[in-house]
Coordinates of C-alpha atoms in Angstrom, one line a residue:
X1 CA -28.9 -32.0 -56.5
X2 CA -29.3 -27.8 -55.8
X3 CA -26.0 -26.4 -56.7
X4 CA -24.9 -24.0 -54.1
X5 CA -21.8 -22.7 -55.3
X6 CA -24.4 -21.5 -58.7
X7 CA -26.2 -20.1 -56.2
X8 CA -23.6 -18.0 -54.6
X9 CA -22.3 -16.5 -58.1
X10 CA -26.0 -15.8 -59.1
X11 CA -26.9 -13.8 -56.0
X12 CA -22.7 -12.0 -55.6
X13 CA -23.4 -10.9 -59.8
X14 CA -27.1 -10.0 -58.9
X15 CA -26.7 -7.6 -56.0
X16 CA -23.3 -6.3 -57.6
X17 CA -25.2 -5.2 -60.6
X18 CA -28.0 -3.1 -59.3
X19 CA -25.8 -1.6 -56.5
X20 CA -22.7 -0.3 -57.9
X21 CA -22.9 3.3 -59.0
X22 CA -19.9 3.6 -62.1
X23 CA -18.2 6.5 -62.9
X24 CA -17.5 6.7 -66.6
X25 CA -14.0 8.1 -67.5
X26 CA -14.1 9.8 -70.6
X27 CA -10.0 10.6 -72.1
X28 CA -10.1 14.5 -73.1
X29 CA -8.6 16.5 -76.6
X30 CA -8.3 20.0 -77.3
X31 CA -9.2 20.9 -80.7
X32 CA -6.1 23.1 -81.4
X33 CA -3.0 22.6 -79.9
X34 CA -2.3 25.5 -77.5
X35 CA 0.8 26.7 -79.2
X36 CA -0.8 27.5 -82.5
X37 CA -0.6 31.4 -83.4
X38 CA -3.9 32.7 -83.0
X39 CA -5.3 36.4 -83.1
X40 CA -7.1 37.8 -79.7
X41 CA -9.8 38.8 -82.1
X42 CA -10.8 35.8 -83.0
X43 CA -11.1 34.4 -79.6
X44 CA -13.0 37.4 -78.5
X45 CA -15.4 37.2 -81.6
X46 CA -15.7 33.3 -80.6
X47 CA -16.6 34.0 -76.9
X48 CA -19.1 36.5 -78.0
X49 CA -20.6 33.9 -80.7
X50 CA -21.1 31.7 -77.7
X51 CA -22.8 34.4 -75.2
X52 CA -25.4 36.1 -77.1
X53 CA -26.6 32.1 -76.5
X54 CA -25.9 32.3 -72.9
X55 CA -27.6 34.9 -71.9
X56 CA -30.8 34.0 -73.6
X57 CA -31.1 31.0 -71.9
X58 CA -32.1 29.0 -74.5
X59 CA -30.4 25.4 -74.8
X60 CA -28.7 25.9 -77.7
X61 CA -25.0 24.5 -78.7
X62 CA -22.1 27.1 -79.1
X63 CA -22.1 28.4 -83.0
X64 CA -23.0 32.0 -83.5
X65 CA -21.3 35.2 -85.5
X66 CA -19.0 35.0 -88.8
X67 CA -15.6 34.3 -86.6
X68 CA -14.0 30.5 -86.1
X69 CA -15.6 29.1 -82.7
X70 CA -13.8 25.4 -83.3
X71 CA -10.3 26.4 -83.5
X72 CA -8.8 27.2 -80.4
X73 CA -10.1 26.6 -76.6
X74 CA -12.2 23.8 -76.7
X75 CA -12.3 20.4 -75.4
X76 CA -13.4 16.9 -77.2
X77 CA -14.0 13.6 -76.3
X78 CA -15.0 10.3 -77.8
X79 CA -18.3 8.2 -77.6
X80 CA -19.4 5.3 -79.6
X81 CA -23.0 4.6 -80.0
X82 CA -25.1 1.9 -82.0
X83 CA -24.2 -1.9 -82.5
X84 CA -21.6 -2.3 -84.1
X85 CA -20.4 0.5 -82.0
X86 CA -19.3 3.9 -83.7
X87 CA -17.1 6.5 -82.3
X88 CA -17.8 9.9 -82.5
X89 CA -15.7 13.2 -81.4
X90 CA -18.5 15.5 -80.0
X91 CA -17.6 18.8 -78.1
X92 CA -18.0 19.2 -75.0
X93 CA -20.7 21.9 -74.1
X94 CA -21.6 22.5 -70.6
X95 CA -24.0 25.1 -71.7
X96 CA -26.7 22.7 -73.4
X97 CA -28.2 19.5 -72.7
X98 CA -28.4 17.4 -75.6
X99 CA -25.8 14.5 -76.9
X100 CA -26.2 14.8 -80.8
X101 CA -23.8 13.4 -83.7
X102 CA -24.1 14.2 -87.9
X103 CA -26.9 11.3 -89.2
X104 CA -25.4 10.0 -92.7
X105 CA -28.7 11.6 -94.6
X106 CA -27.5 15.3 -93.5
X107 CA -27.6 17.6 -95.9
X108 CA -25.5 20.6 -96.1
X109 CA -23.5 18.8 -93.8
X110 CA -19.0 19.4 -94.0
X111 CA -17.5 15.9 -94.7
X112 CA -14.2 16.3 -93.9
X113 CA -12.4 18.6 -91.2
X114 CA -9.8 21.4 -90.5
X115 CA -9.5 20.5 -87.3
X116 CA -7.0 17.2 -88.3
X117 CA -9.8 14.9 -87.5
X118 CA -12.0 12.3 -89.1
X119 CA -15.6 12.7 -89.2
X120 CA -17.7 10.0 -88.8
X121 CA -22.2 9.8 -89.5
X122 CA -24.4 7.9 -87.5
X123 CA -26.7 5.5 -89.8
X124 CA -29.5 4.4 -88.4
X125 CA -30.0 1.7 -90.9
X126 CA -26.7 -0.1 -89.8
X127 CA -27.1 0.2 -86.2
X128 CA -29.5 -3.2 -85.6
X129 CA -30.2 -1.6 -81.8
X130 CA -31.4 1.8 -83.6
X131 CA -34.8 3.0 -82.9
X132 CA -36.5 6.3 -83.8
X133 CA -38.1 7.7 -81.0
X134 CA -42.2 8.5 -82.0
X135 CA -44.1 11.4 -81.4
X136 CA -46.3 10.0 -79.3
X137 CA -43.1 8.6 -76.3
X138 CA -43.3 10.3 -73.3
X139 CA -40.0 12.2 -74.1
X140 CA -41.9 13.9 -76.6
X141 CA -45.5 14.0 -75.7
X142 CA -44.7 16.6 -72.8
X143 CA -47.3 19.7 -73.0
X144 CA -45.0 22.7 -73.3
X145 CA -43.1 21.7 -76.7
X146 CA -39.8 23.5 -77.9
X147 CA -37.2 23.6 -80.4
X148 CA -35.6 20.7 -78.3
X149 CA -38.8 18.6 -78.4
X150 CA -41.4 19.0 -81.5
X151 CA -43.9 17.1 -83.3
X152 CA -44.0 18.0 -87.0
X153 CA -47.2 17.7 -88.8
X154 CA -47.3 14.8 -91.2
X155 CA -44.8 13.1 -89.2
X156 CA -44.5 10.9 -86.4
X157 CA -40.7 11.2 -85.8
X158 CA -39.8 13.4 -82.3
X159 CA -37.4 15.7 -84.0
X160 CA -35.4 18.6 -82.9
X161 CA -34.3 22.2 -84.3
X162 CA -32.1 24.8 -82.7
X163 CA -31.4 27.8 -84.6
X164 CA -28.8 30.7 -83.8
X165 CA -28.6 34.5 -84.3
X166 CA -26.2 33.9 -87.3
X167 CA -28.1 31.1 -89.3
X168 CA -26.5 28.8 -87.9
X169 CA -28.5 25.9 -86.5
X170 CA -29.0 22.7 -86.8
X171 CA -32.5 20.0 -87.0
X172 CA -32.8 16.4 -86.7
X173 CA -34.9 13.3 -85.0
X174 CA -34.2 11.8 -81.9
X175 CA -33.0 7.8 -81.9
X176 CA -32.8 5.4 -78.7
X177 CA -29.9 3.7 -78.9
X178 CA -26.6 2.3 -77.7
X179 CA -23.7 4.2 -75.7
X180 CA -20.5 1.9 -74.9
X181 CA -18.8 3.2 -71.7
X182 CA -15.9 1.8 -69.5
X183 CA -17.2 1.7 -65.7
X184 CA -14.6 1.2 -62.7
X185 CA -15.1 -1.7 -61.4
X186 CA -12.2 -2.9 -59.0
X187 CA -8.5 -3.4 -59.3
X188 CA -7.7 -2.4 -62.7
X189 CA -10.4 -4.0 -63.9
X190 CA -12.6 -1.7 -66.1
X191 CA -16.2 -3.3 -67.5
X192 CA -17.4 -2.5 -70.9
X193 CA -20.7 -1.1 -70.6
X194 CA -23.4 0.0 -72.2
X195 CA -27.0 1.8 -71.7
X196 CA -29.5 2.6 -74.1
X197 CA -29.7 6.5 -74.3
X198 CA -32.1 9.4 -76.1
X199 CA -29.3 11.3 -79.0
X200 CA -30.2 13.7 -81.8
X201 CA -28.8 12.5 -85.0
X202 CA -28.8 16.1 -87.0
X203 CA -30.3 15.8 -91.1
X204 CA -29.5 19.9 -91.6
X205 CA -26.9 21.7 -90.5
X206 CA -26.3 25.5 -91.4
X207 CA -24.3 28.3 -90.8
X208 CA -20.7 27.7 -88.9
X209 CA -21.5 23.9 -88.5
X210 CA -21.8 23.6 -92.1
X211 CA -18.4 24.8 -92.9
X212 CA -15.7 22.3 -93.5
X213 CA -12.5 24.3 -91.5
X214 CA -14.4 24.2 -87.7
X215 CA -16.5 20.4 -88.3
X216 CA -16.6 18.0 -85.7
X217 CA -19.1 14.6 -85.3
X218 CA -21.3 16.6 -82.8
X219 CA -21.8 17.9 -79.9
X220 CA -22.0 16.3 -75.9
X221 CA -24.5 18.5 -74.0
X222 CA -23.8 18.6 -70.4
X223 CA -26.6 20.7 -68.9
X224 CA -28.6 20.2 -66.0
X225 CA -31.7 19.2 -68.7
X226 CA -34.0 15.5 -68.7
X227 CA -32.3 14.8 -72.4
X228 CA -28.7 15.4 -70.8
X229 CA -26.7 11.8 -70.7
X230 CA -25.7 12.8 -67.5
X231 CA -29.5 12.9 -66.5
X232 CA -30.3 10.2 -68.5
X233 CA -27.8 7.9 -66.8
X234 CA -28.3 9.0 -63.5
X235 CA -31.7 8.8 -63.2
X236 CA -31.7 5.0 -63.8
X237 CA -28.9 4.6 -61.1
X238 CA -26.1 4.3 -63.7
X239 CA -23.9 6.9 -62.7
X240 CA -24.2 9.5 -60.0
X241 CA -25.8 13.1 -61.1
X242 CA -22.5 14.7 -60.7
X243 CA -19.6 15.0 -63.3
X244 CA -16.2 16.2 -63.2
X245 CA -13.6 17.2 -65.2
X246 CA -10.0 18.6 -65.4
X247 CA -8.5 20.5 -68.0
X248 CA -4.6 20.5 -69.4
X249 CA -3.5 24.2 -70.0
X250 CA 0.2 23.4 -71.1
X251 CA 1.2 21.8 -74.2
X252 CA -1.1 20.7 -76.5
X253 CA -4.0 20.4 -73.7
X254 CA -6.2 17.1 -73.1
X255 CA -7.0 16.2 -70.1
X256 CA -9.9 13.9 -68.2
X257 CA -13.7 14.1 -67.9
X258 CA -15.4 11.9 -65.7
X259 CA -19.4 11.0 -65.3
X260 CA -19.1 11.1 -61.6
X261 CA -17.4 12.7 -58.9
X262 CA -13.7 13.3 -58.7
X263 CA -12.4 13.8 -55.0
X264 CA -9.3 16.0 -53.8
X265 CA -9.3 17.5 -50.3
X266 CA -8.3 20.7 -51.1
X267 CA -11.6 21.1 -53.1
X268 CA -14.1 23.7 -52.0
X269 CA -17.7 24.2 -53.3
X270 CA -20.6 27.2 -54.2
X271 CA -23.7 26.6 -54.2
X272 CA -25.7 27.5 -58.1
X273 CA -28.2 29.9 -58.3
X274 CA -31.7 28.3 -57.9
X275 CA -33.6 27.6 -61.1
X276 CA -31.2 28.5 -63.7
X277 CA -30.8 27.0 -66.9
X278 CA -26.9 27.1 -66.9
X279 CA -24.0 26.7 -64.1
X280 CA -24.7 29.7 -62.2
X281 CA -22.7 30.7 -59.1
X282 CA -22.7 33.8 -56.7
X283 CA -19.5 36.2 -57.3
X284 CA -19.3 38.0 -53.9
X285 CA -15.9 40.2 -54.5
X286 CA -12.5 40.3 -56.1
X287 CA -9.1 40.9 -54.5
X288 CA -6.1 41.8 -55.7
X289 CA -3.0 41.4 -54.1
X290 CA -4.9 40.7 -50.7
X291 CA -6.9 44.1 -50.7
X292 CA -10.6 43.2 -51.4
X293 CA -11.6 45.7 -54.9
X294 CA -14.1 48.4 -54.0
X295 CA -16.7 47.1 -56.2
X296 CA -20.7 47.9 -56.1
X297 CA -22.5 44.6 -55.1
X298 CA -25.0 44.7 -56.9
X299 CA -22.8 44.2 -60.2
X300 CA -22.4 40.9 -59.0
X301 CA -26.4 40.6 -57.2
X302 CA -28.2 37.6 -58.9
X303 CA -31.4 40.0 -57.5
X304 CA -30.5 41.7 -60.7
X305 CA -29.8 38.6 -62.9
X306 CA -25.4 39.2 -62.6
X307 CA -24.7 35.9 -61.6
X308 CA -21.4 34.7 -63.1
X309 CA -21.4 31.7 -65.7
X310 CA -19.0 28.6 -65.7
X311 CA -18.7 27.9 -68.9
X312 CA -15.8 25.6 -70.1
X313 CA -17.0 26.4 -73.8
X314 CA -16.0 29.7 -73.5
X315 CA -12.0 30.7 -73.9
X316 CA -11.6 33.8 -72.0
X317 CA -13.2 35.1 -68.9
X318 CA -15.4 38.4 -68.9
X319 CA -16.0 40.3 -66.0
X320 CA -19.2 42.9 -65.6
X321 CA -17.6 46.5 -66.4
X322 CA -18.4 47.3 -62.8
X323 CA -15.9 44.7 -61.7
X324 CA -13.6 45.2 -64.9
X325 CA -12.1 48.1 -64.5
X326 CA -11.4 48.2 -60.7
X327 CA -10.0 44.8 -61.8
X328 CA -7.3 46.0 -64.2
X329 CA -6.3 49.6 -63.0
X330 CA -5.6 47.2 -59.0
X331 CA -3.3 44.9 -61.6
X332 CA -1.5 48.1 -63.1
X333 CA -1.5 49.8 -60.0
X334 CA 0.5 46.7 -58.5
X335 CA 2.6 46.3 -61.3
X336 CA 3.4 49.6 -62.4
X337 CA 7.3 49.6 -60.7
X338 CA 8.6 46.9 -62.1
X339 CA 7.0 46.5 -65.8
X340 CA 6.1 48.9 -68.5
X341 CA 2.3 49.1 -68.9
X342 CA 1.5 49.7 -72.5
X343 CA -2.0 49.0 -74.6
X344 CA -2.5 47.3 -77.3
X345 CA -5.5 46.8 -79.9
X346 CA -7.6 48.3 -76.9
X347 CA -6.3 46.2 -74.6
X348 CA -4.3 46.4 -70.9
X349 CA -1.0 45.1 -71.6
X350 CA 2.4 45.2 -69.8
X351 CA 6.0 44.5 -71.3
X352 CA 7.8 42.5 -68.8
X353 CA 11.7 41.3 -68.8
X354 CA 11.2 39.0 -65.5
X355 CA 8.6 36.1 -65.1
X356 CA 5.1 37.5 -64.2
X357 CA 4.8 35.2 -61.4
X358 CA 7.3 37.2 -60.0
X359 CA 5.9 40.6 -60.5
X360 CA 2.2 39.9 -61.1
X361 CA 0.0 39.5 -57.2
X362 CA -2.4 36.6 -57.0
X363 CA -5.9 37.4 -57.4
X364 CA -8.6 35.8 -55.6
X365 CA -12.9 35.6 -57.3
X366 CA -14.8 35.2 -53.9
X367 CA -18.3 33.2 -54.1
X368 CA -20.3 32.5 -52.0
X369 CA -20.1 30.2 -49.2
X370 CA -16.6 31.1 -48.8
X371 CA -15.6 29.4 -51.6
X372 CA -12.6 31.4 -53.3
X373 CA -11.0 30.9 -56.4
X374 CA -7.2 31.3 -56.1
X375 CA -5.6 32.7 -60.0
X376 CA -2.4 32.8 -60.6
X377 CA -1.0 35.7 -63.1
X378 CA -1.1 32.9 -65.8
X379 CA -4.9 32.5 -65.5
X380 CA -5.6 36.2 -66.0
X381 CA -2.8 37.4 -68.4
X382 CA -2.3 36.3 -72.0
X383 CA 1.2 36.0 -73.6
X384 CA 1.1 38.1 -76.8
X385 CA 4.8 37.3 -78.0
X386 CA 7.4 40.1 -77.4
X387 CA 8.1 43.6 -78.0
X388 CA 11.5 45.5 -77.9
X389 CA 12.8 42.1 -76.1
X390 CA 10.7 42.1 -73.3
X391 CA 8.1 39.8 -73.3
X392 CA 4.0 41.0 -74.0
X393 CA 1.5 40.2 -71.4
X394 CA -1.9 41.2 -71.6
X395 CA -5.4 41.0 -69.2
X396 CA -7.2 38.2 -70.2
X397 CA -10.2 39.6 -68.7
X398 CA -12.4 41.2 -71.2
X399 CA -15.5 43.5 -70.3
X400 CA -19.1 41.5 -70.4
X401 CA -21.0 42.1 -73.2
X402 CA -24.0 41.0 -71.0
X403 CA -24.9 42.0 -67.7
X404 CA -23.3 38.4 -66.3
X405 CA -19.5 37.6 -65.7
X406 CA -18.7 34.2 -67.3
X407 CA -15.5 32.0 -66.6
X408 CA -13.8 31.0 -69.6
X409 CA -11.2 28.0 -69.9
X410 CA -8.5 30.8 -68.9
X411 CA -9.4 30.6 -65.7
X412 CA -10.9 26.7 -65.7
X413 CA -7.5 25.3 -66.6
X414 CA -5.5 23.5 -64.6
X415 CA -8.4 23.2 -61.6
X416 CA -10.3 19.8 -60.7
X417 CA -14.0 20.8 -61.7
X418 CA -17.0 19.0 -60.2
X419 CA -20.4 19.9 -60.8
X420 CA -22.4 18.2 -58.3
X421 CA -25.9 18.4 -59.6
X422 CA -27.1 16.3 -56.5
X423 CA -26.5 18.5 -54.4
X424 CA -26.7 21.7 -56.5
X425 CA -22.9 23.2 -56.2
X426 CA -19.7 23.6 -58.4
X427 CA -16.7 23.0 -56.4
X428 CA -13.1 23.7 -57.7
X429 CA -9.4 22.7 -56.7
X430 CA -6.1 23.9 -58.3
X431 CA -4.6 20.9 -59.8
X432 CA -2.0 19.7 -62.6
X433 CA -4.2 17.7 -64.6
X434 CA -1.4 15.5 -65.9
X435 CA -1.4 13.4 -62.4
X436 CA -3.7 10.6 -61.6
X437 CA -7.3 11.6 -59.4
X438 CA -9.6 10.0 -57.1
X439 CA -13.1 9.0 -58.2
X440 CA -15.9 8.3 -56.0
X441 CA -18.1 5.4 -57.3
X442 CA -20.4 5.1 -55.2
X443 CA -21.9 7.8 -52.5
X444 CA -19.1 7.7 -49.8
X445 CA -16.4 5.4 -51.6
X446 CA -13.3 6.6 -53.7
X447 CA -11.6 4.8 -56.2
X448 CA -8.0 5.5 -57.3
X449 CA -7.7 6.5 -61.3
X450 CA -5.2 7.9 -63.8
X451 CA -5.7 8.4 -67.3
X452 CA -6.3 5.2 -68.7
X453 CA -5.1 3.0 -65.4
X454 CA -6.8 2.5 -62.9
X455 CA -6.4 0.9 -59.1
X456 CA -8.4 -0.1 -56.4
X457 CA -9.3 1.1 -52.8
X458 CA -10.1 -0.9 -49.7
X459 CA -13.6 0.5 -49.7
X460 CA -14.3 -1.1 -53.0
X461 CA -13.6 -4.9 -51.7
X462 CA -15.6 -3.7 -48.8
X463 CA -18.5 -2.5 -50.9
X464 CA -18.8 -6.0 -52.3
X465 CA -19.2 -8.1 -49.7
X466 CA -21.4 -5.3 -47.3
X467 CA -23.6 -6.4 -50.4
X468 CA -23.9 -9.8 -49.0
X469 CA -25.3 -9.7 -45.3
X470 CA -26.3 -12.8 -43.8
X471 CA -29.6 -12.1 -44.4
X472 CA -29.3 -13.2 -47.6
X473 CA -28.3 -16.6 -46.1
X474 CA -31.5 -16.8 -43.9
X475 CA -33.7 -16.0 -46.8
X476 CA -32.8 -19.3 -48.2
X477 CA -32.1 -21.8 -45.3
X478 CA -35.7 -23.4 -45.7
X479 CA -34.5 -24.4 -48.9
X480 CA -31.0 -25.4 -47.8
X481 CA -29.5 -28.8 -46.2
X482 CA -27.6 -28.6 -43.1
X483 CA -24.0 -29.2 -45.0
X484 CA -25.4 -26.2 -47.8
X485 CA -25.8 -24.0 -45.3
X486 CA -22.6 -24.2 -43.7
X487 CA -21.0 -24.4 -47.3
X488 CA -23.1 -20.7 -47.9
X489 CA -21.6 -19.6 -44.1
X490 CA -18.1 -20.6 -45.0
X491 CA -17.9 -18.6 -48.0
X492 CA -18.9 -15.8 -46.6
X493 CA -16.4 -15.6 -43.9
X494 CA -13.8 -16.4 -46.1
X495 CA -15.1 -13.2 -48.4
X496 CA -15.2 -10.9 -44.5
X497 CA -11.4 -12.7 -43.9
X498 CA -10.4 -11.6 -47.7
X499 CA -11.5 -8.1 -47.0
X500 CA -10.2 -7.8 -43.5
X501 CA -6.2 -8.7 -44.9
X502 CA -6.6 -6.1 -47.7
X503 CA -7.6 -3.7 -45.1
X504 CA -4.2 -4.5 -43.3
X505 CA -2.6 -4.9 -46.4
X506 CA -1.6 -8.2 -45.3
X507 CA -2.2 -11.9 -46.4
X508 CA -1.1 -14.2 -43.5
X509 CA -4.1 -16.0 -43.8

């Protein structure tokens, strides 16, 4: 005899695979703690490492100049890949595309690390789900080839190779394999997933990445690019072409990053500049202390290529010297009463015996579409210890070396960030990243999630069964008996009834 209730589980599993949408939740790590003594010079020398890439809009990972890029300011996060499963720490880089880890035949590769982690190497050989990606796979076959796709002569192995300024660089193939995820589900239930993903596994590593004080597995590309995991994912329906993240500025940092779309009412959103390589948005005006800086437009005109950069890679934020020094003499100008302004190694700096968000104004970046980002004086000033008792505060603004503005983690911190590739926008939201968010997992529906806990919303049990009209019930009654198909009907209700009581939060039934 037909087994209905097999039926019934076949179709619910069925339809709830290839219509939920996950968002992938990935637990964030700052490479340095945020209290460990570190020189303004270096974290200048690092940002400008990471903008002479930037601004040749070439996808390329963050390692340029002789300075330290690794130690202070950025962000981390886990992923395992191959079966058995591995877990790497790779950066993360919003300014390229590619997901790539250290391949355990890399030469001139660091095998241990300053940065109080262990490194791992992916081996192809030991993953049994591993498979080299050929030169003749469409990923690699495309007619314009660069150094993130290429075909070597006398091998058929798609490889990769970015090089830097500096030397620094590094080359490798690209490998189909395994990424393990967690997707949300439902009420704290959290599925172990997986989906079979393009990485580079690097051979040759030179420059910064070869040195042993700033190594890490690799590095998490998060561009807007086909060979971005984001991409990847989303264009088979995985996740939703949007990620988010929010970033910890107190203590020793952390934070979450999430493959999908984090949702906060206060949140408002800029449209990106059209056909750009990185996360591009439209800088309208500045003001300071309410009064709108007298600043040229076109220093901010993406007419002229001066669009301003969000790039979570980079530590500091640098403004266009059009827009810098209006900037800091409307700060001094503010200030001047009630602190002593004062330089120091070239820089703007104040001595101050009270707290500076009592003396320092709010300052407002205006983008377009009306979309303002609100800084307090911590997310433009820099604590440089103390001086004569009173306490050192300095712009953390520096001038652009470049002819764009870029916004560095100084001003990220603290702020839900969603970059909705989707619909082409960035949208921001002050926030304290220690508290729990809201996650859409599908277009329309939110889910409820904290870092590492998770629960459910009503919308979630309604998703489920709206997966489970009746049609689905007429497509088999010529198959069905009489007592089946009232069996089929029954259930259903009951799974409408179930829903309607968690909508009233009630179970009288």
């Amino acid at each position: 005899m037909w087994n209905p209730r097999g039926l019934i589980l076949a179709v619910l599993a069925l339809l709830v695979q290839v219509s939920v949408v996950y968002s992938v939740v990935l637990p964030l790590e700052r490479a340095f703690p945020l209290n460990q003594p570190v020189q303004l010079s270096q974290l200048r020398a690092r940002d400008r490492v990471r903008h002479s890439r930037i601004l040749q809009g070439v996808v390329e990972f963050p390692v340029q100049g002789s300075s330290d890029p690794f130690l202070i300011g950025l962000y981390f996060t886990k992923v395992k890949l191959g079966s058995p499963p591995k877990e790497f720490n790779v950066q993360i880089d919003t300014g390229s595309d590619i997901l790539w880890v250290t391949c355990s035949s890399c030469s001139n590769c660091p095998q241990n690390s300053g940065l109080g982690i262990q490194l791992n190497f992916f081996d192809t050989s030991s993953s049994s789900t591993a498979r080299i990606v050929s030169c003749s796979d469409p990923l690699c076959a495309s007619e314009i080839q660069t150094t993130a796709t290429q075909c070597p002569s006398g091998s058929n192995q798609c490889s990769y190779s970015f090089e830097y300024g500096d030397g620094s660089g590094t080359s490798g193939s690209y490998i189909y394999d395994t990424l393990y995820f967690d997707a949300i589900l439902g009420e704290s239930l959290i599925a172990n997933s997986t989906a079979l993903i393009v990485f580079g596994c690097s051979t040759y590593q030179t420059g910064d990445l070869s040195k042993t004080d700033k190594a890490i597995d690799g590095i998490f590309g998060f561009g807007q690019g086909d060979l971005s995991v984001i991409s990847q994912l989303a264009s088979r329906g995985i996740t939703p072409r949007v990620f988010s993240h929010c970033l910890k500025g107190q203590g020793n940092g952390g934070g979450i990053l999430v493959l999908g779309e984090i949702l906060e009412p206060s949140i408002v959103y800029s449209p990106l500049v059209p056909s750009k390589p990185h996360y591009n948005l439209n800088l309208h005006g500045i003001t300071v202390n309410g009064q709108l800086l007298s600043i040229d437009p076109s220093a901010f005109a993406a007419s002229n290529n001066r669009e301003t950069i969000v790039d979570s890679g980079t530590t500091l934020t640098y403004l266009v010297e059009e827009a810098f020094d209006p900037f800091v003499s409307a700060i001094t100008a503010t200030v001047s009463q009630s602190v002593t302004p004062t330089m120091s190694k070239g820089k703007q700096c104040y001595l101050v015996s009270n707290s500076v968000s009592d003396i320092f104004p709010r300052v407002s970046l205006n983008f377009e579409g009306g979309a303002s980002m609100v800084l307090k004086p911590e997310e433009y000033l820099i604590h440089l210890g103390f001086y004569d008792g009173a306490a050192m505060w300095c712009i953390g603004f520096e001038k652009s070396p470049g002819g764009v503005s870029i916004l560095g983690d100084l001003v990220l911190k603290d702020k839900i960030f969603v970059y909705d590739l989707a619909r082409q926008r960035v949208g921001w939201a002050n926030y304290d990243c220690s508290l729990s968010v809201n996650v859409s997992i599908t277009s329309g529906k939110d889910q409820f999630m904290s870092a590492g806990q998770l629960s459910m919303s009503s919308s979630s049990i309604e998703m489920l069964f709206k997966v489970l009209p009746l049609s689905i019930l007429a497509l088999f009654m010529h198959s069905l008996s009489f007592m089946e198909f009232q069996f089929l009907s029954l259930v259903y209700g009951l799974g409408w009834l179930l829903f309607f009581c968690w909508e009233i939060q009630s179970f009288p039934c």
